[in-house]
Amino acid sequence: MSGFVEKPEPIQVPGLVHLHTGKVRELYQNEAGDLVMVASDRISAFDWVLPTEIPDKGRILTQLSLWWFDQIADLIPNHVLSTDVPAGAPSEWDGRTMVCKSLQMVPVEAVARGYLTGSGLVEYDESRTVCGLALPEGLVDGSELPAPIFTPATKAAVGEHDENVSYEEVARQVGADTAARLRQATLAVYSRGRDIARDRGIILADTKFEFGFEGETLVIADEVLTPDSSRFWPVDRWEPGRAQPSYDKQFVRDWLTSAESGWDRKSEQPPPPLPQRAVEATRAKYVEAYERLTGTSWS
């Protein structure tokens, strides 16, 4: 069992209809039919949304996504209409709100990998493939792949794992043309992000995107190239053959799996609240990722 340790009650705002509570984001619809996405400070680990929040996390994710949308604007359009806080919404929404086009979403997690780790490593160790794509012998945890690969996954509900699927399965589900467009866009955006991040001393190991259609136009949606949707590693500490230090939830995962937490991942018990030092260290990593990538100070 997993999911929310304590599922929050959504804030009610005049003129907005609450649609969905995700791991991080609250989704509303306004009277014009646009989507209003509000990024909270919630954090998840091991398929649980934890009871402890990370201050400023939602703002960092939102502002970093907006920065990346600008960097990839020539590659693909995005869903953002404005960042105005709706009338009647709390001031806390400032900096963490995106008013977005309502799209026909593609039910696929579009994943790009440039390095071998995570679930890709597990499959590789078993079959020398990732999502059915054959890879060379001799790769280890953290190895750079000969070229980036498109490794899609099915979208899972809160508390469940996404499941890696083959490109052929994606084509069967959404059609060959859409599958080809997803792959092309995913690899193009990943490659742009990888090059920009590398210039700033960060390896973009892998990332996932969500896409939708506005008529016949493919549009990138949700968040993009953030520490929540990507694995970022410091270039100067990259060492294939071991788990890499990362700009994300490493401190949270490390503490939850430590003896100090007293939590058994294999049990059905929810994880405990995080200690303050894990909260502060995690926030610092999100801030560092934002500042290194954008070249601007987080205020």
mmCIF file of C-alpha atoms in Angstrom:
data_model
loop_
_atom_site.group_PDB
_atom_site.id
_atom_site.type_symbol
_atom_site.label_atom_id
_atom_site.label_comp_id
_atom_site.label_asym_id
_atom_site.label_seq_id
_atom_site.Cartn_x
_atom_site.Cartn_y
_atom_site.Cartn_z
ATOM 1 C CA MET A 1 0.000 0.000 0.000
ATOM 2 C CA SER A 2 1.199 3.529 -0.767
ATOM 3 C CA GLY A 3 -0.016 6.959 -1.814
ATOM 4 C CA PHE A 4 -0.614 9.979 0.413
ATOM 5 C CA VAL A 5 0.362 9.729 4.050
ATOM 6 C CA GLU A 6 -2.034 12.624 4.643
ATOM 7 C CA LYS A 7 -4.037 13.630 1.560
ATOM 8 C CA PRO A 8 -4.552 17.406 1.608
ATOM 9 C CA GLU A 9 -7.890 19.104 1.183
ATOM 10 C CA PRO A 10 -7.774 21.359 -1.899
ATOM 11 C CA ILE A 11 -8.209 25.088 -1.450
ATOM 12 C CA GLN A 12 -11.547 26.282 -2.779
ATOM 13 C CA VAL A 13 -11.334 29.398 -4.982
ATOM 14 C CA PRO A 14 -14.347 31.210 -6.492
ATOM 15 C CA GLY A 15 -14.534 30.613 -10.236
ATOM 16 C CA LEU A 16 -12.276 27.559 -10.129
ATOM 17 C CA VAL A 17 -13.317 23.902 -10.139
ATOM 18 C CA HIS A 18 -10.867 21.526 -8.497
ATOM 19 C CA LEU A 19 -10.107 18.601 -10.808
ATOM 20 C CA HIS A 20 -7.261 16.595 -9.308
ATOM 21 C CA THR A 21 -4.741 16.334 -6.481
ATOM 22 C CA GLY A 22 -1.420 14.962 -7.721
ATOM 23 C CA LYS A 23 1.780 14.109 -5.907
ATOM 24 C CA VAL A 24 2.901 17.734 -6.153
ATOM 25 C CA ARG A 25 0.306 19.710 -8.117
ATOM 26 C CA GLU A 26 -3.288 20.737 -7.618
ATOM 27 C CA LEU A 27 -5.208 21.018 -10.874
ATOM 28 C CA TYR A 28 -8.189 23.340 -11.360
ATOM 29 C CA GLN A 29 -10.269 24.564 -14.285
ATOM 30 C CA ASN A 30 -11.310 28.187 -14.646
ATOM 31 C CA GLU A 31 -14.486 29.548 -16.189
ATOM 32 C CA ALA A 32 -12.781 29.938 -19.576
ATOM 33 C CA GLY A 33 -11.967 26.222 -19.615
ATOM 34 C CA ASP A 34 -8.238 26.742 -19.040
ATOM 35 C CA LEU A 35 -6.315 24.598 -16.573
ATOM 36 C CA VAL A 36 -4.798 26.189 -13.486
ATOM 37 C CA MET A 37 -1.822 24.232 -12.136
ATOM 38 C CA VAL A 38 -0.538 25.028 -8.655
ATOM 39 C CA ALA A 39 2.712 23.395 -7.523
ATOM 40 C CA SER A 40 2.773 22.592 -3.817
ATOM 41 C CA ASP A 41 5.820 21.951 -1.629
ATOM 42 C CA ARG A 42 4.933 18.272 -1.268
ATOM 43 C CA ILE A 43 7.624 15.664 -1.875
ATOM 44 C CA SER A 44 7.294 11.978 -2.639
ATOM 45 C CA ALA A 45 9.610 9.020 -2.208
ATOM 46 C CA PHE A 46 9.188 5.297 -2.687
ATOM 47 C CA ASP A 47 5.662 5.863 -4.048
ATOM 48 C CA TRP A 48 4.572 7.737 -0.902
ATOM 49 C CA VAL A 49 3.696 11.425 -0.740
ATOM 50 C CA LEU A 50 5.347 12.362 2.525
ATOM 51 C CA PRO A 51 3.756 14.295 5.389
ATOM 52 C CA THR A 52 6.672 16.767 5.462
ATOM 53 C CA GLU A 53 6.955 19.560 2.875
ATOM 54 C CA ILE A 54 10.086 21.176 1.415
ATOM 55 C CA PRO A 55 9.778 24.984 1.645
ATOM 56 C CA ASP A 56 9.813 26.771 -1.763
ATOM 57 C CA LYS A 57 9.922 23.510 -3.713
ATOM 58 C CA GLY A 58 6.770 24.248 -5.702
ATOM 59 C CA ARG A 59 7.984 27.722 -6.657
ATOM 60 C CA ILE A 60 11.378 26.378 -7.699
ATOM 61 C CA LEU A 61 9.787 23.708 -9.897
ATOM 62 C CA THR A 62 7.452 26.249 -11.502
ATOM 63 C CA GLN A 63 10.092 28.903 -12.148
ATOM 64 C CA LEU A 64 12.582 26.356 -13.485
ATOM 65 C CA SER A 65 9.975 24.896 -15.837
ATOM 66 C CA LEU A 66 9.156 28.373 -17.133
ATOM 67 C CA TRP A 67 12.866 29.009 -17.745
ATOM 68 C CA TRP A 68 13.203 25.738 -19.640
ATOM 69 C CA PHE A 69 10.089 26.417 -21.716
ATOM 70 C CA ASP A 70 11.928 29.502 -23.006
ATOM 71 C CA GLN A 71 15.055 27.467 -23.809
ATOM 72 C CA ILE A 72 13.135 24.954 -25.930
ATOM 73 C CA ALA A 73 10.574 27.307 -27.492
ATOM 74 C CA ASP A 74 12.034 26.803 -30.968
ATOM 75 C CA LEU A 75 11.690 23.018 -30.646
ATOM 76 C CA ILE A 76 8.110 22.633 -29.456
ATOM 77 C CA PRO A 77 5.267 24.852 -28.161
ATOM 78 C CA ASN A 78 4.265 24.630 -24.501
ATOM 79 C CA HIS A 79 0.931 24.845 -22.715
ATOM 80 C CA VAL A 80 1.480 27.998 -20.607
ATOM 81 C CA LEU A 81 -0.940 30.892 -21.131
ATOM 82 C CA SER A 82 0.016 33.020 -18.123
ATOM 83 C CA THR A 83 1.398 32.936 -14.602
ATOM 84 C CA ASP A 84 -1.269 35.258 -13.183
ATOM 85 C CA VAL A 85 -2.742 34.180 -9.868
ATOM 86 C CA PRO A 86 -6.537 33.876 -10.245
ATOM 87 C CA ALA A 87 -8.653 36.423 -8.424
ATOM 88 C CA GLY A 88 -9.580 35.208 -4.970
ATOM 89 C CA ALA A 89 -6.709 32.723 -4.736
ATOM 90 C CA PRO A 90 -4.377 32.896 -1.714
ATOM 91 C CA SER A 91 -1.149 34.880 -1.985
ATOM 92 C CA GLU A 92 0.687 31.595 -1.371
ATOM 93 C CA TRP A 93 -0.091 30.706 -5.008
ATOM 94 C CA ASP A 94 2.182 33.482 -6.271
ATOM 95 C CA GLY A 95 5.170 32.060 -8.161
ATOM 96 C CA ARG A 96 3.795 28.527 -8.208
ATOM 97 C CA THR A 97 0.820 28.974 -10.562
ATOM 98 C CA MET A 98 0.568 28.339 -14.299
ATOM 99 C CA VAL A 99 -2.614 28.964 -16.287
ATOM 100 C CA CYS A 100 -2.441 26.503 -19.157
ATOM 101 C CA LYS A 101 -4.178 25.406 -22.314
ATOM 102 C CA SER A 102 -6.495 22.450 -21.931
ATOM 103 C CA LEU A 103 -4.961 19.750 -24.116
ATOM 104 C CA GLN A 104 -5.872 16.278 -25.264
ATOM 105 C CA MET A 105 -3.158 14.547 -23.244
ATOM 106 C CA VAL A 106 -1.204 11.581 -24.602
ATOM 107 C CA PRO A 107 -1.389 8.756 -22.012
ATOM 108 C CA VAL A 108 2.349 8.059 -22.111
ATOM 109 C CA GLU A 109 5.284 9.125 -19.962
ATOM 110 C CA ALA A 110 7.807 10.182 -22.608
ATOM 111 C CA VAL A 111 11.170 9.225 -21.115
ATOM 112 C CA ALA A 112 14.609 9.948 -22.554
ATOM 113 C CA ARG A 113 17.768 8.350 -21.200
ATOM 114 C CA GLY A 114 21.321 9.349 -21.944
ATOM 115 C CA TYR A 115 22.827 7.365 -19.079
ATOM 116 C CA LEU A 116 22.070 3.963 -17.585
ATOM 117 C CA THR A 117 20.560 3.858 -14.103
ATOM 118 C CA GLY A 118 17.317 3.185 -12.237
ATOM 119 C CA SER A 119 14.767 0.864 -13.809
ATOM 120 C CA GLY A 120 16.766 0.933 -17.043
ATOM 121 C CA LEU A 121 19.751 -0.575 -15.246
ATOM 122 C CA VAL A 122 17.568 -3.320 -13.733
ATOM 123 C CA GLU A 123 16.322 -4.370 -17.187
ATOM 124 C CA TYR A 124 19.796 -4.064 -18.709
ATOM 125 C CA ASP A 125 21.295 -6.354 -16.076
ATOM 126 C CA GLU A 126 18.658 -8.964 -16.916
ATOM 127 C CA SER A 127 18.555 -8.781 -20.707
ATOM 128 C CA ARG A 128 21.028 -6.173 -22.023
ATOM 129 C CA THR A 129 18.038 -4.129 -23.167
ATOM 130 C CA VAL A 130 16.027 -1.110 -21.984
ATOM 131 C CA CYS A 131 12.394 -1.037 -23.104
ATOM 132 C CA GLY A 132 13.355 -3.696 -25.618
ATOM 133 C CA LEU A 133 16.220 -1.640 -27.115
ATOM 134 C CA ALA A 134 19.457 -3.616 -27.292
ATOM 135 C CA LEU A 135 22.480 -1.993 -25.634
ATOM 136 C CA PRO A 136 26.189 -2.879 -25.709
ATOM 137 C CA GLU A 137 27.806 -5.223 -23.221
ATOM 138 C CA GLY A 138 29.854 -3.852 -20.342
ATOM 139 C CA LEU A 139 27.657 -0.975 -19.197
ATOM 140 C CA VAL A 140 27.370 -0.258 -15.474
ATOM 141 C CA ASP A 141 25.357 2.030 -13.207
ATOM 142 C CA GLY A 142 25.969 5.571 -14.480
ATOM 143 C CA SER A 143 27.416 4.622 -17.878
ATOM 144 C CA GLU A 144 26.798 7.084 -20.694
ATOM 145 C CA LEU A 145 24.848 5.443 -23.505
ATOM 146 C CA PRO A 146 26.165 5.480 -27.095
ATOM 147 C CA ALA A 147 23.240 7.805 -27.943
ATOM 148 C CA PRO A 148 20.132 8.966 -26.089
ATOM 149 C CA ILE A 149 17.208 6.537 -26.228
ATOM 150 C CA PHE A 150 13.425 6.927 -25.990
ATOM 151 C CA THR A 151 12.118 4.622 -23.275
ATOM 152 C CA PRO A 152 8.413 5.316 -22.702
ATOM 153 C CA ALA A 153 6.326 4.285 -19.722
ATOM 154 C CA THR A 154 2.662 4.034 -18.861
ATOM 155 C CA LYS A 155 1.299 6.707 -16.516
ATOM 156 C CA ALA A 156 0.546 5.385 -13.036
ATOM 157 C CA ALA A 157 -1.871 6.606 -10.398
ATOM 158 C CA VAL A 158 -0.537 8.206 -7.216
ATOM 159 C CA GLY A 159 1.138 5.484 -5.153
ATOM 160 C CA GLU A 160 1.815 3.182 -8.101
ATOM 161 C CA HIS A 161 4.840 2.633 -10.314
ATOM 162 C CA ASP A 162 5.022 3.773 -13.907
ATOM 163 C CA GLU A 163 5.672 0.719 -16.060
ATOM 164 C CA ASN A 164 8.262 0.769 -18.840
ATOM 165 C CA VAL A 165 6.878 -0.288 -22.217
ATOM 166 C CA SER A 166 8.305 -0.804 -25.685
ATOM 167 C CA TYR A 167 8.061 1.721 -28.501
ATOM 168 C CA GLU A 168 5.933 -0.806 -30.365
ATOM 169 C CA GLU A 169 3.448 -0.878 -27.484
ATOM 170 C CA VAL A 170 3.221 2.921 -27.538
ATOM 171 C CA ALA A 171 2.572 2.836 -31.285
ATOM 172 C CA ARG A 172 -0.155 0.263 -30.697
ATOM 173 C CA GLN A 173 -1.791 2.424 -28.022
ATOM 174 C CA VAL A 174 -1.604 5.876 -29.612
ATOM 175 C CA GLY A 175 -0.845 5.187 -33.275
ATOM 176 C CA ALA A 176 2.384 5.037 -35.252
ATOM 177 C CA ASP A 177 2.394 8.720 -36.225
ATOM 178 C CA THR A 178 1.879 9.980 -32.677
ATOM 179 C CA ALA A 179 4.491 7.545 -31.340
ATOM 180 C CA ALA A 180 7.033 8.789 -33.873
ATOM 181 C CA ARG A 181 6.288 12.424 -33.003
ATOM 182 C CA LEU A 182 6.621 11.685 -29.286
ATOM 183 C CA ARG A 183 9.987 10.036 -29.809
ATOM 184 C CA GLN A 184 11.315 12.843 -32.002
ATOM 185 C CA ALA A 185 10.180 15.592 -29.629
ATOM 186 C CA THR A 186 11.394 13.767 -26.520
ATOM 187 C CA LEU A 187 14.890 13.195 -27.876
ATOM 188 C CA ALA A 188 15.132 16.731 -29.279
ATOM 189 C CA VAL A 189 14.187 18.352 -25.950
ATOM 190 C CA TYR A 190 16.403 15.965 -23.987
ATOM 191 C CA SER A 191 19.387 16.724 -26.229
ATOM 192 C CA ARG A 192 18.884 20.491 -25.853
ATOM 193 C CA GLY A 193 18.550 20.130 -22.083
ATOM 194 C CA ARG A 194 21.574 17.829 -21.847
ATOM 195 C CA ASP A 195 23.798 20.298 -23.703
ATOM 196 C CA ILE A 196 22.655 23.314 -21.675
ATOM 197 C CA ALA A 197 23.020 21.455 -18.385
ATOM 198 C CA ARG A 198 26.452 20.095 -19.320
ATOM 199 C CA ASP A 199 27.695 23.622 -19.983
ATOM 200 C CA ARG A 200 26.674 24.424 -16.406
ATOM 201 C CA GLY A 201 28.437 21.446 -14.847
ATOM 202 C CA ILE A 202 25.395 19.183 -14.605
ATOM 203 C CA ILE A 203 24.721 15.832 -16.281
ATOM 204 C CA LEU A 204 21.121 15.277 -17.372
ATOM 205 C CA ALA A 205 21.038 11.511 -16.970
ATOM 206 C CA ASP A 206 17.397 11.000 -17.889
ATOM 207 C CA THR A 207 14.104 12.848 -17.840
ATOM 208 C CA LYS A 208 10.413 12.419 -18.518
ATOM 209 C CA PHE A 209 7.953 14.655 -20.331
ATOM 210 C CA GLU A 210 4.212 14.844 -20.826
ATOM 211 C CA PHE A 211 2.691 15.853 -24.137
ATOM 212 C CA GLY A 212 -0.761 16.690 -25.369
ATOM 213 C CA PHE A 213 -2.443 17.840 -28.547
ATOM 214 C CA GLU A 214 -3.997 21.200 -29.333
ATOM 215 C CA GLY A 215 -5.779 20.212 -32.507
ATOM 216 C CA GLU A 216 -3.047 18.619 -34.620
ATOM 217 C CA THR A 217 -0.206 20.404 -32.794
ATOM 218 C CA LEU A 218 1.901 18.448 -30.315
ATOM 219 C CA VAL A 219 2.481 20.526 -27.159
ATOM 220 C CA ILE A 220 4.743 19.905 -24.168
ATOM 221 C CA ALA A 221 2.942 20.178 -20.833
ATOM 222 C CA ASP A 222 3.228 19.937 -17.051
ATOM 223 C CA GLU A 223 6.780 20.474 -15.763
ATOM 224 C CA VAL A 224 9.959 20.151 -17.790
ATOM 225 C CA LEU A 225 13.579 19.349 -16.889
ATOM 226 C CA THR A 226 13.195 19.848 -13.138
ATOM 227 C CA PRO A 227 14.785 17.826 -10.313
ATOM 228 C CA ASP A 228 11.399 16.106 -9.862
ATOM 229 C CA SER A 229 11.158 14.942 -13.470
ATOM 230 C CA SER A 230 14.862 14.417 -14.189
ATOM 231 C CA ARG A 231 18.034 12.918 -12.799
ATOM 232 C CA PHE A 232 20.685 15.635 -12.509
ATOM 233 C CA TRP A 233 24.217 14.654 -11.512
ATOM 234 C CA PRO A 234 27.220 16.929 -10.881
ATOM 235 C CA VAL A 235 29.726 16.465 -13.716
ATOM 236 C CA ASP A 236 32.731 16.653 -11.413
ATOM 237 C CA ARG A 237 31.471 13.773 -9.257
ATOM 238 C CA TRP A 238 30.327 11.442 -12.041
ATOM 239 C CA GLU A 239 31.855 8.000 -11.610
ATOM 240 C CA PRO A 240 30.281 5.068 -13.499
ATOM 241 C CA GLY A 241 29.976 1.869 -11.525
ATOM 242 C CA ARG A 242 28.165 3.297 -8.518
ATOM 243 C CA ALA A 243 25.086 5.319 -7.622
ATOM 244 C CA GLN A 244 25.674 8.966 -8.495
ATOM 245 C CA PRO A 245 25.064 11.932 -6.185
ATOM 246 C CA SER A 246 22.040 13.835 -7.446
ATOM 247 C CA TYR A 247 20.145 17.131 -7.309
ATOM 248 C CA ASP A 248 16.867 15.788 -6.039
ATOM 249 C CA LYS A 249 15.474 13.654 -3.226
ATOM 250 C CA GLN A 250 18.711 11.894 -2.320
ATOM 251 C CA PHE A 251 18.721 13.138 1.279
ATOM 252 C CA VAL A 252 15.082 12.118 1.698
ATOM 253 C CA ARG A 253 15.647 8.621 0.313
ATOM 254 C CA ASP A 254 18.835 8.169 2.317
ATOM 255 C CA TRP A 255 17.145 9.122 5.571
ATOM 256 C CA LEU A 256 14.038 7.015 4.963
ATOM 257 C CA THR A 257 16.181 3.925 4.327
ATOM 258 C CA SER A 258 18.440 4.575 7.321
ATOM 259 C CA ALA A 259 18.140 2.797 10.659
ATOM 260 C CA GLU A 260 17.391 6.156 12.265
ATOM 261 C CA SER A 261 14.045 6.506 10.470
ATOM 262 C CA GLY A 262 12.877 3.127 11.760
ATOM 263 C CA TRP A 263 10.798 2.673 8.610
ATOM 264 C CA ASP A 264 10.529 -0.618 6.741
ATOM 265 C CA ARG A 265 9.911 -0.015 3.045
ATOM 266 C CA LYS A 266 8.468 -3.505 2.688
ATOM 267 C CA SER A 267 5.824 -2.933 5.308
ATOM 268 C CA GLU A 268 2.459 -1.310 4.633
ATOM 269 C CA GLN A 269 3.159 1.384 7.194
ATOM 270 C CA PRO A 270 3.505 4.960 5.888
ATOM 271 C CA PRO A 271 6.892 6.670 6.222
ATOM 272 C CA PRO A 272 7.506 8.986 9.175
ATOM 273 C CA PRO A 273 7.951 12.793 9.035
ATOM 274 C CA LEU A 274 11.363 14.010 7.885
ATOM 275 C CA PRO A 275 13.845 15.576 10.301
ATOM 276 C CA GLN A 276 14.634 19.252 9.789
ATOM 277 C CA ARG A 277 18.163 18.583 8.551
ATOM 278 C CA ALA A 278 16.825 16.408 5.696
ATOM 279 C CA VAL A 279 14.320 19.130 4.808
ATOM 280 C CA GLU A 280 17.001 21.837 4.752
ATOM 281 C CA ALA A 281 19.485 19.719 2.772
ATOM 282 C CA THR A 282 16.840 18.801 0.200
ATOM 283 C CA ARG A 283 15.712 22.405 -0.217
ATOM 284 C CA ALA A 284 19.351 23.441 -0.700
ATOM 285 C CA LYS A 285 19.731 20.895 -3.526
ATOM 286 C CA TYR A 286 16.658 22.199 -5.341
ATOM 287 C CA VAL A 287 17.925 25.766 -4.978
ATOM 288 C CA GLU A 288 21.401 24.772 -6.195
ATOM 289 C CA ALA A 289 19.955 23.046 -9.270
ATOM 290 C CA TYR A 290 17.886 26.146 -10.097
ATOM 291 C CA GLU A 291 20.803 28.529 -9.647
ATOM 292 C CA ARG A 292 23.336 26.440 -11.582
ATOM 293 C CA LEU A 293 20.999 25.844 -14.505
ATOM 294 C CA THR A 294 19.533 29.326 -14.850
ATOM 295 C CA GLY A 295 22.579 31.296 -13.762
ATOM 296 C CA THR A 296 20.386 33.422 -11.492
ATOM 297 C CA SER A 297 20.107 33.599 -7.709
ATOM 298 C CA TRP A 298 17.077 32.163 -5.965
ATOM 299 C CA SER A 299 15.504 34.815 -3.785
#
